[in-house]
């Protein structure tokens, strides 16, 4: 059930429209998990080449940027990296195209402002796993429009926006 809900978050996030530089965030978590108490985590082994789309520029740099931004945000919330973590962190990145068209097409002559506009949009999902069972207990996913080569500028704001919602208020 939780996996189905988590997948629906990504699908819903991908389907959502967003204005330029708007960051839309959706969160889901296991209601049975107690998020109070231990504030330790560790990053799962992640291969940037496996996580980022093939067309991504500098996946290793983006990988380091995602982890550094998350580390800083979590540190600011009192979390620390540990070899005996309460949470195992991982992330996923999806990039796709979306079209936006004028909802009221012209009934007269062709108007180029009514042609569909193509956008690249990216989704970053950060997962907190229970290391003893390797099951997801929290996921935050954010979508925003992308411009080629601007990932390094966008990533920190996206990570911060996602982690604003962790831990959940139960």
mmCIF file of C-alpha atoms in Angstrom:
data_model
loop_
_atom_site.group_PDB
_atom_site.id
_atom_site.type_symbol
_atom_site.label_atom_id
_atom_site.label_comp_id
_atom_site.label_asym_id
_atom_site.label_seq_id
_atom_site.Cartn_x
_atom_site.Cartn_y
_atom_site.Cartn_z
ATOM 1 C CA UNK A 1 0.000 0.000 0.000
ATOM 2 C CA UNK A 2 2.764 2.472 0.959
ATOM 3 C CA UNK A 3 4.685 1.734 -2.265
ATOM 4 C CA UNK A 4 1.557 2.388 -4.308
ATOM 5 C CA UNK A 5 1.059 5.724 -2.536
ATOM 6 C CA UNK A 6 4.735 6.646 -3.023
ATOM 7 C CA UNK A 7 4.558 5.878 -6.724
ATOM 8 C CA UNK A 8 1.444 7.984 -6.985
ATOM 9 C CA UNK A 9 3.355 10.903 -5.461
ATOM 10 C CA UNK A 10 5.879 10.803 -8.283
ATOM 11 C CA UNK A 11 3.181 10.406 -10.916
ATOM 12 C CA UNK A 12 1.181 13.283 -9.432
ATOM 13 C CA UNK A 13 4.292 15.415 -9.162
ATOM 14 C CA UNK A 14 5.186 14.770 -12.782
ATOM 15 C CA UNK A 15 1.656 15.580 -13.878
ATOM 16 C CA UNK A 16 1.482 18.874 -11.986
ATOM 17 C CA UNK A 17 2.118 22.048 -13.878
ATOM 18 C CA UNK A 18 4.378 24.623 -12.347
ATOM 19 C CA UNK A 19 5.313 28.151 -13.221
ATOM 20 C CA UNK A 20 8.886 29.115 -13.908
ATOM 21 C CA UNK A 21 11.092 28.408 -10.893
ATOM 22 C CA UNK A 22 8.167 27.391 -8.737
ATOM 23 C CA UNK A 23 9.021 24.319 -6.671
ATOM 24 C CA UNK A 24 6.093 22.031 -5.968
ATOM 25 C CA UNK A 25 6.633 19.555 -3.119
ATOM 26 C CA UNK A 26 4.660 16.470 -2.147
ATOM 27 C CA UNK A 27 5.391 14.336 0.900
ATOM 28 C CA UNK A 28 4.277 10.909 2.014
ATOM 29 C CA UNK A 29 5.323 8.864 5.008
ATOM 30 C CA UNK A 30 4.576 5.711 6.958
ATOM 31 C CA UNK A 31 2.042 6.743 9.605
ATOM 32 C CA UNK A 32 3.252 3.943 11.904
ATOM 33 C CA UNK A 33 6.813 5.312 12.054
ATOM 34 C CA UNK A 34 7.798 7.341 15.106
ATOM 35 C CA UNK A 35 9.886 10.232 13.782
ATOM 36 C CA UNK A 36 10.747 11.622 17.210
ATOM 37 C CA UNK A 37 13.895 10.603 19.007
ATOM 38 C CA UNK A 38 17.048 9.525 17.188
ATOM 39 C CA UNK A 39 18.423 12.107 14.783
ATOM 40 C CA UNK A 40 21.034 10.135 12.902
ATOM 41 C CA UNK A 41 21.346 9.167 9.264
ATOM 42 C CA UNK A 42 23.725 7.798 6.686
ATOM 43 C CA UNK A 43 23.696 8.021 2.907
ATOM 44 C CA UNK A 44 23.109 4.812 0.967
ATOM 45 C CA UNK A 45 25.707 4.032 -1.678
ATOM 46 C CA UNK A 46 24.430 5.851 -4.755
ATOM 47 C CA UNK A 47 25.969 5.795 -8.229
ATOM 48 C CA UNK A 48 25.329 9.178 -9.862
ATOM 49 C CA UNK A 49 25.443 7.585 -13.316
ATOM 50 C CA UNK A 50 22.611 5.242 -12.302
ATOM 51 C CA UNK A 51 20.489 7.985 -10.704
ATOM 52 C CA UNK A 52 20.740 10.818 -13.232
ATOM 53 C CA UNK A 53 19.448 10.727 -16.804
ATOM 54 C CA UNK A 54 22.115 10.137 -19.422
ATOM 55 C CA UNK A 55 21.825 13.712 -20.719
ATOM 56 C CA UNK A 56 22.570 15.223 -17.275
ATOM 57 C CA UNK A 57 25.584 17.487 -17.236
ATOM 58 C CA UNK A 58 28.060 16.677 -14.431
ATOM 59 C CA UNK A 59 26.140 13.954 -12.537
ATOM 60 C CA UNK A 60 28.968 13.570 -9.994
ATOM 61 C CA UNK A 61 28.873 17.282 -9.202
ATOM 62 C CA UNK A 62 25.080 17.266 -8.896
ATOM 63 C CA UNK A 63 25.297 14.184 -6.658
ATOM 64 C CA UNK A 64 27.715 15.957 -4.312
ATOM 65 C CA UNK A 65 25.536 19.085 -4.400
ATOM 66 C CA UNK A 66 22.365 17.160 -3.460
ATOM 67 C CA UNK A 67 24.112 15.417 -0.583
ATOM 68 C CA UNK A 68 25.819 18.595 0.655
ATOM 69 C CA UNK A 69 22.566 20.589 0.583
ATOM 70 C CA UNK A 70 20.707 17.783 2.400
ATOM 71 C CA UNK A 71 23.518 17.392 4.943
ATOM 72 C CA UNK A 72 23.428 21.115 5.725
ATOM 73 C CA UNK A 73 19.635 21.237 6.017
ATOM 74 C CA UNK A 74 19.575 18.148 8.256
ATOM 75 C CA UNK A 75 22.452 19.477 10.373
ATOM 76 C CA UNK A 76 20.478 22.690 10.860
ATOM 77 C CA UNK A 77 17.636 20.502 12.214
ATOM 78 C CA UNK A 78 19.923 18.732 14.676
ATOM 79 C CA UNK A 79 20.613 15.562 12.656
ATOM 80 C CA UNK A 80 24.048 14.048 12.314
ATOM 81 C CA UNK A 81 25.716 11.412 10.155
ATOM 82 C CA UNK A 82 26.320 8.138 11.967
ATOM 83 C CA UNK A 83 27.498 4.588 11.288
ATOM 84 C CA UNK A 84 24.517 3.415 13.388
ATOM 85 C CA UNK A 85 21.849 5.534 11.677
ATOM 86 C CA UNK A 86 18.146 5.798 12.372
ATOM 87 C CA UNK A 87 17.613 6.583 8.676
ATOM 88 C CA UNK A 88 19.313 5.539 5.471
ATOM 89 C CA UNK A 89 19.003 8.279 2.841
ATOM 90 C CA UNK A 90 18.763 7.903 -0.896
ATOM 91 C CA UNK A 91 17.349 9.921 -3.755
ATOM 92 C CA UNK A 92 16.043 9.606 -7.298
ATOM 93 C CA UNK A 93 16.023 12.060 -10.186
ATOM 94 C CA UNK A 94 13.637 12.109 -13.141
ATOM 95 C CA UNK A 95 13.687 14.552 -16.026
ATOM 96 C CA UNK A 96 10.931 14.831 -18.605
ATOM 97 C CA UNK A 97 9.239 17.112 -21.061
ATOM 98 C CA UNK A 98 5.883 18.730 -20.644
ATOM 99 C CA UNK A 99 3.820 20.928 -22.936
ATOM 100 C CA UNK A 100 1.633 23.841 -22.028
ATOM 101 C CA UNK A 101 -0.805 25.107 -24.615
ATOM 102 C CA UNK A 102 -3.208 27.967 -24.761
ATOM 103 C CA UNK A 103 -6.557 26.659 -23.469
ATOM 104 C CA UNK A 104 -8.505 28.861 -25.899
ATOM 105 C CA UNK A 105 -7.210 28.301 -29.431
ATOM 106 C CA UNK A 106 -7.896 30.937 -32.008
ATOM 107 C CA UNK A 107 -10.767 30.322 -34.393
ATOM 108 C CA UNK A 108 -9.301 32.770 -36.885
ATOM 109 C CA UNK A 109 -5.790 33.025 -38.267
ATOM 110 C CA UNK A 110 -2.813 31.164 -36.884
ATOM 111 C CA UNK A 111 -1.247 32.889 -33.899
ATOM 112 C CA UNK A 112 2.242 31.712 -32.854
ATOM 113 C CA UNK A 113 1.525 32.620 -29.218
ATOM 114 C CA UNK A 114 -0.985 29.776 -29.179
ATOM 115 C CA UNK A 115 1.541 27.083 -30.096
ATOM 116 C CA UNK A 116 2.349 24.675 -27.268
ATOM 117 C CA UNK A 117 5.369 25.613 -25.176
ATOM 118 C CA UNK A 118 7.809 22.822 -24.294
ATOM 119 C CA UNK A 119 9.462 22.721 -20.880
ATOM 120 C CA UNK A 120 11.959 20.391 -19.291
ATOM 121 C CA UNK A 121 10.863 19.530 -15.798
ATOM 122 C CA UNK A 122 12.767 17.662 -13.154
ATOM 123 C CA UNK A 123 11.696 15.685 -10.132
ATOM 124 C CA UNK A 124 13.965 15.057 -7.163
ATOM 125 C CA UNK A 125 12.696 12.553 -4.607
ATOM 126 C CA UNK A 126 14.532 12.112 -1.305
ATOM 127 C CA UNK A 127 13.823 8.928 0.597
ATOM 128 C CA UNK A 128 14.392 8.078 4.245
ATOM 129 C CA UNK A 129 14.634 4.318 4.733
ATOM 130 C CA UNK A 130 14.551 2.176 7.851
ATOM 131 C CA UNK A 131 18.042 0.615 7.684
ATOM 132 C CA UNK A 132 16.962 -2.561 9.493
ATOM 133 C CA UNK A 133 14.314 -3.404 6.880
ATOM 134 C CA UNK A 134 15.419 -1.223 3.952
ATOM 135 C CA UNK A 135 11.829 0.031 3.597
ATOM 136 C CA UNK A 136 10.887 3.611 2.867
ATOM 137 C CA UNK A 137 9.412 5.498 5.828
ATOM 138 C CA UNK A 138 9.366 9.009 4.313
ATOM 139 C CA UNK A 139 9.543 10.471 0.813
ATOM 140 C CA UNK A 140 9.618 14.075 -0.267
ATOM 141 C CA UNK A 141 9.431 14.821 -3.979
ATOM 142 C CA UNK A 142 9.783 18.186 -5.675
ATOM 143 C CA UNK A 143 9.179 19.262 -9.235
ATOM 144 C CA UNK A 144 10.433 22.353 -10.974
ATOM 145 C CA UNK A 145 11.097 23.569 -14.497
ATOM 146 C CA UNK A 146 14.672 23.199 -15.669
ATOM 147 C CA UNK A 147 16.892 25.141 -17.985
ATOM 148 C CA UNK A 148 19.835 23.341 -19.541
ATOM 149 C CA UNK A 149 22.989 23.802 -17.491
ATOM 150 C CA UNK A 150 21.247 25.382 -14.482
ATOM 151 C CA UNK A 151 20.991 22.294 -12.273
ATOM 152 C CA UNK A 152 23.763 23.522 -9.987
ATOM 153 C CA UNK A 153 21.779 26.702 -9.322
ATOM 154 C CA UNK A 154 18.447 24.920 -8.793
ATOM 155 C CA UNK A 155 19.399 21.871 -6.697
ATOM 156 C CA UNK A 156 20.064 23.519 -3.301
ATOM 157 C CA UNK A 157 16.702 25.334 -3.288
ATOM 158 C CA UNK A 158 14.885 22.136 -4.285
ATOM 159 C CA UNK A 159 16.590 20.086 -1.543
ATOM 160 C CA UNK A 160 15.833 22.717 1.101
ATOM 161 C CA UNK A 161 12.190 22.921 0.005
ATOM 162 C CA UNK A 162 11.824 19.123 0.266
ATOM 163 C CA UNK A 163 13.500 18.823 3.662
ATOM 164 C CA UNK A 164 11.454 21.687 5.132
ATOM 165 C CA UNK A 165 8.785 19.019 5.499
ATOM 166 C CA UNK A 166 10.970 16.507 7.381
ATOM 167 C CA UNK A 167 10.353 15.207 9.961
ATOM 168 C CA UNK A 168 6.599 15.146 9.504
ATOM 169 C CA UNK A 169 4.343 16.719 12.078
ATOM 170 C CA UNK A 170 2.315 13.786 13.362
#
